[in-house]
mmCIF file of C-alpha atoms in Angstrom:
data_model
loop_
_atom_site.group_PDB
_atom_site.id
_atom_site.type_symbol
_atom_site.label_atom_id
_atom_site.label_comp_id
_atom_site.label_asym_id
_atom_site.label_seq_id
_atom_site.Cartn_x
_atom_site.Cartn_y
_atom_site.Cartn_z
ATOM 1 C CA MET A 1 139.309 99.097 103.034
ATOM 2 C CA THR A 2 142.604 99.867 104.770
ATOM 3 C CA ARG A 3 142.266 100.227 108.531
ATOM 4 C CA ALA A 4 143.699 103.149 110.461
ATOM 5 C CA SER A 5 146.624 102.286 112.712
ATOM 6 C CA GLY A 6 147.195 103.371 116.285
ATOM 7 C CA THR A 7 143.519 103.493 117.250
ATOM 8 C CA ALA A 8 143.018 103.360 121.015
ATOM 9 C CA GLY A 9 140.799 100.657 122.482
ATOM 10 C CA PRO A 10 139.528 97.486 120.795
ATOM 11 C CA ARG A 11 140.465 97.016 117.171
ATOM 12 C CA PRO A 12 137.376 97.698 115.031
ATOM 13 C CA VAL A 13 136.136 94.704 113.099
ATOM 14 C CA ASP A 14 133.780 96.664 110.841
ATOM 15 C CA ASP A 15 134.044 99.865 108.890
ATOM 16 C CA VAL A 16 130.465 100.898 109.741
ATOM 17 C CA LEU A 17 128.043 99.806 112.456
ATOM 18 C CA VAL A 18 124.470 101.041 111.961
ATOM 19 C CA VAL A 19 122.192 100.871 115.012
ATOM 20 C CA GLY A 20 118.520 100.688 114.037
ATOM 21 C CA ALA A 21 117.024 98.716 111.139
ATOM 22 C CA GLY A 22 114.113 100.910 110.097
ATOM 23 C CA PRO A 23 114.007 102.438 106.602
ATOM 24 C CA ALA A 24 116.751 104.971 107.395
ATOM 25 C CA GLY A 25 119.068 102.425 108.992
ATOM 26 C CA ARG A 26 118.574 99.874 106.255
ATOM 27 C CA ALA A 27 119.117 102.510 103.554
ATOM 28 C CA VAL A 28 122.392 103.860 104.931
ATOM 29 C CA ALA A 29 123.707 100.372 105.744
ATOM 30 C CA ALA A 30 122.915 99.175 102.212
ATOM 31 C CA ALA A 31 124.569 102.255 100.693
ATOM 32 C CA CYS A 32 127.723 101.732 102.748
ATOM 33 C CA ALA A 33 127.907 98.043 101.884
ATOM 34 C CA ALA A 34 127.414 98.813 98.199
ATOM 35 C CA LEU A 35 130.624 100.874 98.256
ATOM 36 C CA GLY A 36 132.651 98.076 99.802
ATOM 37 C CA LEU A 37 132.549 99.151 103.447
ATOM 38 C CA ARG A 38 132.306 96.232 105.856
ATOM 39 C CA THR A 39 128.932 96.991 107.405
ATOM 40 C CA THR A 40 126.883 95.592 110.279
ATOM 41 C CA LEU A 41 123.236 96.509 110.917
ATOM 42 C CA LEU A 42 122.134 96.082 114.543
ATOM 43 C CA ASP A 43 118.525 96.042 115.752
ATOM 44 C CA PRO A 44 116.636 94.365 118.633
ATOM 45 C CA ALA A 45 114.197 92.769 116.169
ATOM 46 C CA PRO A 46 115.470 93.232 112.601
ATOM 47 C CA ARG A 47 112.725 91.022 111.134
ATOM 48 C CA ARG A 48 109.755 92.685 112.841
ATOM 49 C CA ARG A 49 106.957 93.963 110.632
ATOM 50 C CA TRP A 50 106.841 97.683 109.874
ATOM 51 C CA ARG A 51 103.474 99.121 110.898
ATOM 52 C CA SER A 52 103.921 102.829 110.201
ATOM 53 C CA THR A 53 102.629 104.538 107.066
ATOM 54 C CA TYR A 54 105.515 106.061 105.083
ATOM 55 C CA ALA A 55 104.741 108.791 102.576
ATOM 56 C CA ALA A 56 106.428 111.636 100.710
ATOM 57 C CA TRP A 57 106.060 114.087 97.896
ATOM 58 C CA ALA A 58 107.039 112.353 94.665
ATOM 59 C CA SER A 59 109.669 114.987 93.862
ATOM 60 C CA GLU A 60 111.572 114.169 97.087
ATOM 61 C CA LEU A 61 112.049 110.462 96.409
ATOM 62 C CA PRO A 62 115.208 109.059 94.786
ATOM 63 C CA ALA A 63 114.838 108.708 91.031
ATOM 64 C CA ASP A 64 115.997 105.077 91.135
ATOM 65 C CA LEU A 65 113.368 103.917 93.643
ATOM 66 C CA PRO A 66 111.558 100.955 92.010
ATOM 67 C CA ASP A 67 107.942 101.460 90.965
ATOM 68 C CA ALA A 68 106.987 98.390 93.002
ATOM 69 C CA VAL A 69 107.750 100.318 96.196
ATOM 70 C CA VAL A 70 105.009 102.874 95.469
ATOM 71 C CA ALA A 71 101.657 101.761 96.897
ATOM 72 C CA SER A 72 99.687 104.792 95.700
ATOM 73 C CA ARG A 73 100.368 108.059 93.905
ATOM 74 C CA SER A 74 97.771 110.821 93.850
ATOM 75 C CA PRO A 75 97.534 114.585 93.314
ATOM 76 C CA GLY A 76 97.540 116.305 96.681
ATOM 77 C CA ARG A 77 94.935 118.752 97.893
ATOM 78 C CA ALA A 78 94.376 120.712 101.076
ATOM 79 C CA VAL A 79 91.344 122.450 102.550
ATOM 80 C CA ALA A 80 91.414 125.519 104.783
ATOM 81 C CA LEU A 81 88.876 128.294 104.182
ATOM 82 C CA THR A 82 88.897 127.161 100.544
ATOM 83 C CA GLU A 83 90.288 124.135 98.689
ATOM 84 C CA HIS A 84 93.801 124.178 97.265
ATOM 85 C CA ARG A 85 95.310 121.868 94.646
ATOM 86 C CA LEU A 86 98.915 121.443 95.702
ATOM 87 C CA GLY A 87 100.413 120.900 92.263
ATOM 88 C CA GLN A 88 102.382 117.746 92.982
ATOM 89 C CA ASP A 89 101.805 114.072 93.564
ATOM 90 C CA TYR A 90 101.710 112.553 97.014
ATOM 91 C CA VAL A 91 103.163 109.048 97.304
ATOM 92 C CA VAL A 92 102.391 106.391 99.906
ATOM 93 C CA LEU A 93 105.111 103.769 100.041
ATOM 94 C CA GLY A 94 104.351 100.084 100.427
ATOM 95 C CA THR A 95 106.053 99.130 103.666
ATOM 96 C CA GLN A 96 106.774 95.524 102.747
ATOM 97 C CA PRO A 97 107.984 96.270 99.171
ATOM 98 C CA LEU A 98 110.198 99.054 100.555
ATOM 99 C CA ARG A 99 111.658 96.701 103.122
ATOM 100 C CA ALA A 100 112.195 93.975 100.523
ATOM 101 C CA HIS A 101 113.965 96.486 98.251
ATOM 102 C CA LEU A 102 116.308 97.577 101.035
ATOM 103 C CA ASP A 103 116.917 94.009 102.208
ATOM 104 C CA GLU A 104 117.885 92.977 98.692
ATOM 105 C CA ALA A 105 120.404 95.835 98.609
ATOM 106 C CA LEU A 106 121.779 94.799 102.003
ATOM 107 C CA GLY A 107 122.280 91.240 100.785
ATOM 108 C CA ARG A 108 123.822 92.332 97.511
ATOM 109 C CA GLY A 109 126.395 94.419 99.348
ATOM 110 C CA GLY A 110 127.175 91.718 101.883
ATOM 111 C CA ALA A 111 126.044 93.652 104.960
ATOM 112 C CA ARG A 112 125.727 91.650 108.171
ATOM 113 C CA VAL A 113 122.433 91.900 110.107
ATOM 114 C CA VAL A 114 122.643 91.244 113.865
ATOM 115 C CA ALA A 115 119.791 90.963 116.384
ATOM 116 C CA GLY A 116 120.673 92.858 119.563
ATOM 117 C CA ARG A 117 120.005 96.005 121.567
ATOM 118 C CA ALA A 118 122.610 98.725 121.995
ATOM 119 C CA VAL A 119 122.724 99.918 125.614
ATOM 120 C CA ALA A 120 125.935 101.944 125.873
ATOM 121 C CA ILE A 121 128.807 103.348 123.862
ATOM 122 C CA PRO A 122 131.822 103.648 126.182
ATOM 123 C CA SER A 123 134.022 104.821 123.307
ATOM 124 C CA PRO A 124 133.341 106.250 119.833
ATOM 125 C CA HIS A 125 133.992 102.846 118.240
ATOM 126 C CA ARG A 126 132.513 100.307 120.681
ATOM 127 C CA VAL A 127 128.832 99.583 121.300
ATOM 128 C CA VAL A 128 127.849 97.418 124.275
ATOM 129 C CA LEU A 129 124.881 95.041 123.885
ATOM 130 C CA ASP A 130 122.231 94.269 126.489
ATOM 131 C CA GLY A 131 122.885 90.531 126.392
ATOM 132 C CA GLY A 132 126.599 90.975 126.960
ATOM 133 C CA GLY A 133 129.367 91.448 124.478
ATOM 134 C CA SER A 134 129.963 94.354 122.154
ATOM 135 C CA LEU A 135 130.430 95.364 118.534
ATOM 136 C CA THR A 136 133.147 97.660 117.244
ATOM 137 C CA ALA A 137 133.503 99.698 114.063
ATOM 138 C CA ARG A 138 135.441 102.628 112.694
ATOM 139 C CA VAL A 139 132.180 104.582 112.380
ATOM 140 C CA VAL A 140 129.008 104.117 114.442
ATOM 141 C CA VAL A 141 125.705 105.389 113.018
ATOM 142 C CA ASP A 142 122.667 105.924 115.257
ATOM 143 C CA ALA A 143 119.617 105.301 113.076
ATOM 144 C CA GLY A 144 117.421 104.291 115.999
ATOM 145 C CA GLY A 145 114.677 106.852 115.375
ATOM 146 C CA HIS A 146 113.726 109.760 117.603
ATOM 147 C CA ARG A 147 114.579 107.716 120.739
ATOM 148 C CA ARG A 148 118.260 107.788 119.665
ATOM 149 C CA PRO A 149 119.658 104.799 121.589
ATOM 150 C CA LEU A 150 123.191 106.195 121.362
ATOM 151 C CA GLY A 151 122.352 109.823 122.125
ATOM 152 C CA THR A 152 122.499 111.646 125.444
ATOM 153 C CA THR A 153 119.631 113.386 127.206
ATOM 154 C CA ASP A 154 119.697 116.994 128.355
ATOM 155 C CA TRP A 155 117.173 117.079 131.170
ATOM 156 C CA ARG A 156 117.171 120.870 131.100
ATOM 157 C CA ARG A 157 115.379 120.925 127.763
ATOM 158 C CA PRO A 158 111.627 121.553 127.831
ATOM 159 C CA ALA A 159 109.206 118.841 126.797
ATOM 160 C CA ALA A 160 109.402 118.119 123.088
ATOM 161 C CA ALA A 161 106.964 119.594 120.616
ATOM 162 C CA GLU A 162 105.187 116.567 119.188
ATOM 163 C CA GLN A 163 103.108 115.563 116.213
ATOM 164 C CA THR A 164 100.314 113.262 117.342
ATOM 165 C CA ALA A 165 97.582 111.548 115.364
ATOM 166 C CA HIS A 166 94.853 108.940 115.652
ATOM 167 C CA GLY A 167 93.671 107.203 112.495
ATOM 168 C CA VAL A 168 91.493 104.400 111.194
ATOM 169 C CA VAL A 169 91.819 102.369 108.001
ATOM 170 C CA VAL A 170 88.541 101.940 106.114
ATOM 171 C CA PRO A 171 87.519 100.571 102.708
ATOM 172 C CA ALA A 172 87.937 103.140 99.942
ATOM 173 C CA GLU A 173 84.204 103.243 99.248
ATOM 174 C CA VAL A 174 83.532 104.127 102.886
ATOM 175 C CA ALA A 175 85.932 107.076 102.677
ATOM 176 C CA LEU A 176 84.368 108.535 99.507
ATOM 177 C CA PRO A 177 82.630 111.480 101.233
ATOM 178 C CA LEU A 178 86.091 112.801 102.140
ATOM 179 C CA VAL A 179 88.663 111.164 99.841
ATOM 180 C CA GLY A 180 87.720 110.606 96.224
ATOM 181 C CA PRO A 181 89.309 108.126 93.820
ATOM 182 C CA GLY A 182 92.805 109.098 92.733
ATOM 183 C CA GLU A 183 93.318 111.912 95.241
ATOM 184 C CA ALA A 184 95.198 112.514 98.469
ATOM 185 C CA LEU A 185 93.725 114.741 101.161
ATOM 186 C CA PHE A 186 96.924 116.123 102.628
ATOM 187 C CA MET A 187 95.245 118.427 105.150
ATOM 188 C CA ASP A 188 91.612 119.338 105.842
ATOM 189 C CA TRP A 189 91.613 122.068 108.473
ATOM 190 C CA ARG A 190 87.857 122.554 108.644
ATOM 191 C CA PRO A 191 86.705 122.249 112.294
ATOM 192 C CA ASP A 192 84.160 119.589 111.383
ATOM 193 C CA HIS A 193 84.923 117.775 114.629
ATOM 194 C CA GLY A 194 82.884 120.487 116.375
ATOM 195 C CA GLU A 195 85.413 121.399 119.067
ATOM 196 C CA ASP A 196 87.101 124.668 119.968
ATOM 197 C CA GLY A 197 90.696 124.903 121.051
ATOM 198 C CA TRP A 198 93.854 123.573 119.452
ATOM 199 C CA PRO A 199 93.431 123.206 115.639
ATOM 200 C CA THR A 200 93.756 119.761 114.100
ATOM 201 C CA PHE A 201 93.322 118.501 110.555
ATOM 202 C CA LEU A 202 92.184 115.375 108.752
ATOM 203 C CA TYR A 203 94.728 113.480 106.666
ATOM 204 C CA GLY A 204 93.282 110.985 104.177
ATOM 205 C CA VAL A 205 95.335 108.845 101.783
ATOM 206 C CA ALA A 206 94.829 105.657 99.789
ATOM 207 C CA LEU A 207 97.096 102.833 100.911
ATOM 208 C CA GLY A 208 97.086 101.047 97.562
ATOM 209 C CA ASP A 209 95.179 97.964 98.719
ATOM 210 C CA GLY A 210 91.617 99.228 98.405
ATOM 211 C CA THR A 211 91.686 100.972 101.774
ATOM 212 C CA VAL A 212 92.133 104.569 102.940
ATOM 213 C CA LEU A 213 93.799 105.890 106.089
ATOM 214 C CA LEU A 214 91.771 108.666 107.748
ATOM 215 C CA GLU A 215 93.765 110.344 110.486
ATOM 216 C CA GLU A 216 93.063 113.300 112.774
ATOM 217 C CA THR A 217 96.385 115.057 113.262
ATOM 218 C CA SER A 218 97.873 117.689 115.538
ATOM 219 C CA LEU A 219 100.778 119.149 113.603
ATOM 220 C CA ALA A 220 103.121 120.348 116.358
ATOM 221 C CA ARG A 221 102.225 121.098 119.968
ATOM 222 C CA ARG A 222 104.111 121.233 123.266
ATOM 223 C CA PRO A 223 103.146 118.849 124.779
ATOM 224 C CA GLY A 224 101.506 116.814 122.013
ATOM 225 C CA LEU A 225 97.716 116.773 121.930
ATOM 226 C CA ALA A 226 96.382 113.675 123.677
ATOM 227 C CA LEU A 227 95.560 110.700 121.461
ATOM 228 C CA GLU A 228 92.156 110.319 123.118
ATOM 229 C CA ASP A 229 91.269 113.899 122.109
ATOM 230 C CA LEU A 230 92.264 113.097 118.534
ATOM 231 C CA ARG A 231 90.263 109.866 118.528
ATOM 232 C CA ARG A 232 87.159 111.730 119.704
ATOM 233 C CA ARG A 233 87.612 114.472 117.110
ATOM 234 C CA LEU A 234 88.197 111.964 114.325
ATOM 235 C CA HIS A 235 85.008 110.028 114.973
ATOM 236 C CA ALA A 236 82.979 113.233 115.316
ATOM 237 C CA ARG A 237 84.359 114.519 112.002
ATOM 238 C CA LEU A 238 83.690 111.261 110.201
ATOM 239 C CA ALA A 239 80.149 111.054 111.569
ATOM 240 C CA ARG A 240 79.444 114.565 110.302
ATOM 241 C CA HIS A 241 80.425 113.480 106.786
ATOM 242 C CA GLY A 242 78.501 110.224 106.937
ATOM 243 C CA VAL A 243 81.566 107.992 107.170
ATOM 244 C CA ALA A 244 80.725 104.925 109.248
ATOM 245 C CA VAL A 245 83.835 103.206 110.602
ATOM 246 C CA PRO A 246 83.453 99.410 110.323
ATOM 247 C CA ASP A 247 83.779 97.307 113.442
ATOM 248 C CA GLY A 248 87.300 96.061 113.894
ATOM 249 C CA ALA A 249 88.844 98.732 111.642
ATOM 250 C CA ARG A 250 92.624 98.892 111.973
ATOM 251 C CA VAL A 251 93.817 101.789 114.117
ATOM 252 C CA GLU A 252 97.003 103.804 113.651
ATOM 253 C CA ARG A 253 98.401 105.956 116.466
ATOM 254 C CA VAL A 254 101.227 108.426 115.972
ATOM 255 C CA ARG A 255 103.405 110.316 118.452
ATOM 256 C CA PHE A 256 106.866 111.676 117.716
ATOM 257 C CA PRO A 257 108.905 114.828 118.453
ATOM 258 C CA VAL A 258 109.429 117.409 115.712
ATOM 259 C CA ASP A 259 112.032 119.616 117.410
ATOM 260 C CA THR A 260 114.741 117.111 118.369
ATOM 261 C CA PRO A 261 118.172 118.798 118.416
ATOM 262 C CA ARG A 262 121.178 117.519 116.507
ATOM 263 C CA HIS A 263 122.629 114.241 117.679
ATOM 264 C CA ASP A 264 124.937 115.004 120.584
ATOM 265 C CA ARG A 265 127.137 111.939 121.084
ATOM 266 C CA ASP A 266 130.744 112.588 120.079
ATOM 267 C CA GLY A 267 131.975 110.193 117.438
ATOM 268 C CA VAL A 268 128.484 108.958 116.509
ATOM 269 C CA LEU A 269 126.677 109.945 113.319
ATOM 270 C CA GLY A 270 122.945 110.452 113.733
ATOM 271 C CA PHE A 271 120.879 109.499 110.696
ATOM 272 C CA GLY A 272 117.172 109.483 109.855
ATOM 273 C CA ALA A 273 114.894 110.664 112.654
ATOM 274 C CA ALA A 274 117.874 110.419 115.023
ATOM 275 C CA ALA A 275 119.816 113.085 113.089
ATOM 276 C CA PRO A 276 117.155 114.492 113.088
ATOM 277 C CA LEU A 277 115.951 114.600 109.475
ATOM 278 C CA VAL A 278 112.276 114.996 110.463
ATOM 279 C CA HIS A 279 110.668 117.960 108.717
ATOM 280 C CA PRO A 280 109.200 120.106 111.524
ATOM 281 C CA ALA A 281 106.056 120.988 109.552
ATOM 282 C CA THR A 282 105.128 117.678 107.915
ATOM 283 C CA GLY A 283 106.860 115.055 110.046
ATOM 284 C CA PHE A 284 108.387 113.520 106.892
ATOM 285 C CA SER A 285 111.848 111.943 107.072
ATOM 286 C CA VAL A 286 111.893 108.746 104.999
ATOM 287 C CA ALA A 287 112.371 110.355 101.578
ATOM 288 C CA THR A 288 115.212 112.504 102.908
ATOM 289 C CA ALA A 289 116.900 109.457 104.445
ATOM 290 C CA LEU A 290 116.589 107.439 101.233
ATOM 291 C CA ALA A 291 118.011 110.310 99.179
ATOM 292 C CA LEU A 292 120.879 111.125 101.567
ATOM 293 C CA ALA A 293 122.033 107.560 102.286
ATOM 294 C CA PRO A 294 124.239 107.221 99.155
ATOM 295 C CA ARG A 295 125.819 110.646 99.778
ATOM 296 C CA VAL A 296 126.598 109.728 103.382
ATOM 297 C CA ALA A 297 128.192 106.479 102.224
ATOM 298 C CA VAL A 298 130.412 108.332 99.740
ATOM 299 C CA ALA A 299 131.496 110.749 102.487
ATOM 300 C CA LEU A 300 132.335 107.851 104.807
ATOM 301 C CA VAL A 301 134.435 106.102 102.173
ATOM 302 C CA ALA A 302 136.443 109.281 101.539
ATOM 303 C CA ALA A 303 136.879 110.068 105.241
ATOM 304 C CA LEU A 304 137.956 106.570 106.226
ATOM 305 C CA ALA A 305 140.392 106.353 103.321
ATOM 306 C CA ALA A 306 141.957 109.619 104.486
ATOM 307 C CA GLY A 307 142.058 108.526 108.122
ATOM 308 C CA ASP A 308 139.578 111.247 109.141
ATOM 309 C CA ASP A 309 136.683 111.013 111.563
ATOM 310 C CA GLY A 310 133.949 109.485 109.414
ATOM 311 C CA ALA A 311 131.072 110.631 111.634
ATOM 312 C CA ASP A 312 132.119 114.276 111.449
ATOM 313 C CA ALA A 313 132.689 114.126 107.685
ATOM 314 C CA ALA A 314 129.322 112.517 106.967
ATOM 315 C CA ALA A 315 127.481 114.969 109.245
ATOM 316 C CA ARG A 316 128.534 117.746 106.876
ATOM 317 C CA VAL A 317 126.803 116.125 103.870
#
């Protein structure tokens, strides 16, 4: 890749620097490296285990995603006043197979993975690290999730609308009163928790290992409904349906904004939840990130070859 001449400040040593090594960051870094861009992926703990549950509608996932990445695939249904079959399959992704798939692509493309925390970006091409030193690149991508380590904060904005949830993971046979074999309970809006006030729903999906995640969810509220309220509602709902949560059951807690504005740092491309690509109704973003990553990489290659601002060109994808 030919480098632009006359660039002010330190000479970039990479074509692309991606900050944040979650699914979105890994996907866009791998896509850039696959097209020959010299790419570095920066994260405070790039080897840490992913603990979130990633899911999507099957139709939204890239066609070339390996079957091994899919942990479970089930027809979706929802319950409001009556039951609705949603007409498409709901897919839960295996976190470790997904990570292994993306890591293999990173290695194949020759991307460099660096452990470090970005704390400042004094220029569009230079990222300062908390331990001292810096990294430079022709394009910097913020894929650090909704916290956006390279974004700015407008303190005049109201508190974010948030999706919050409290869930437990139980054996599939324990969940049978609510989630049958081969099905995904996308939303159950019945007020079986016995409380008035803000509506919440039960989300129940098989994780592909003989267990089911049962999660009481508040879709979008400003501020987000408290996790303790969701925990209480979940256990009341499960008790009503005869679902006994085993001692020591794994707990999942969720809190993230669903109305984050566009990334606001000049010269930085936001990607994934930092863009934001989070769907405001479902909270989904992983499938969109996986599908868009190759298109963003193509846009960056074209922009850098033409000497254009790669972040601005890719933001238009």
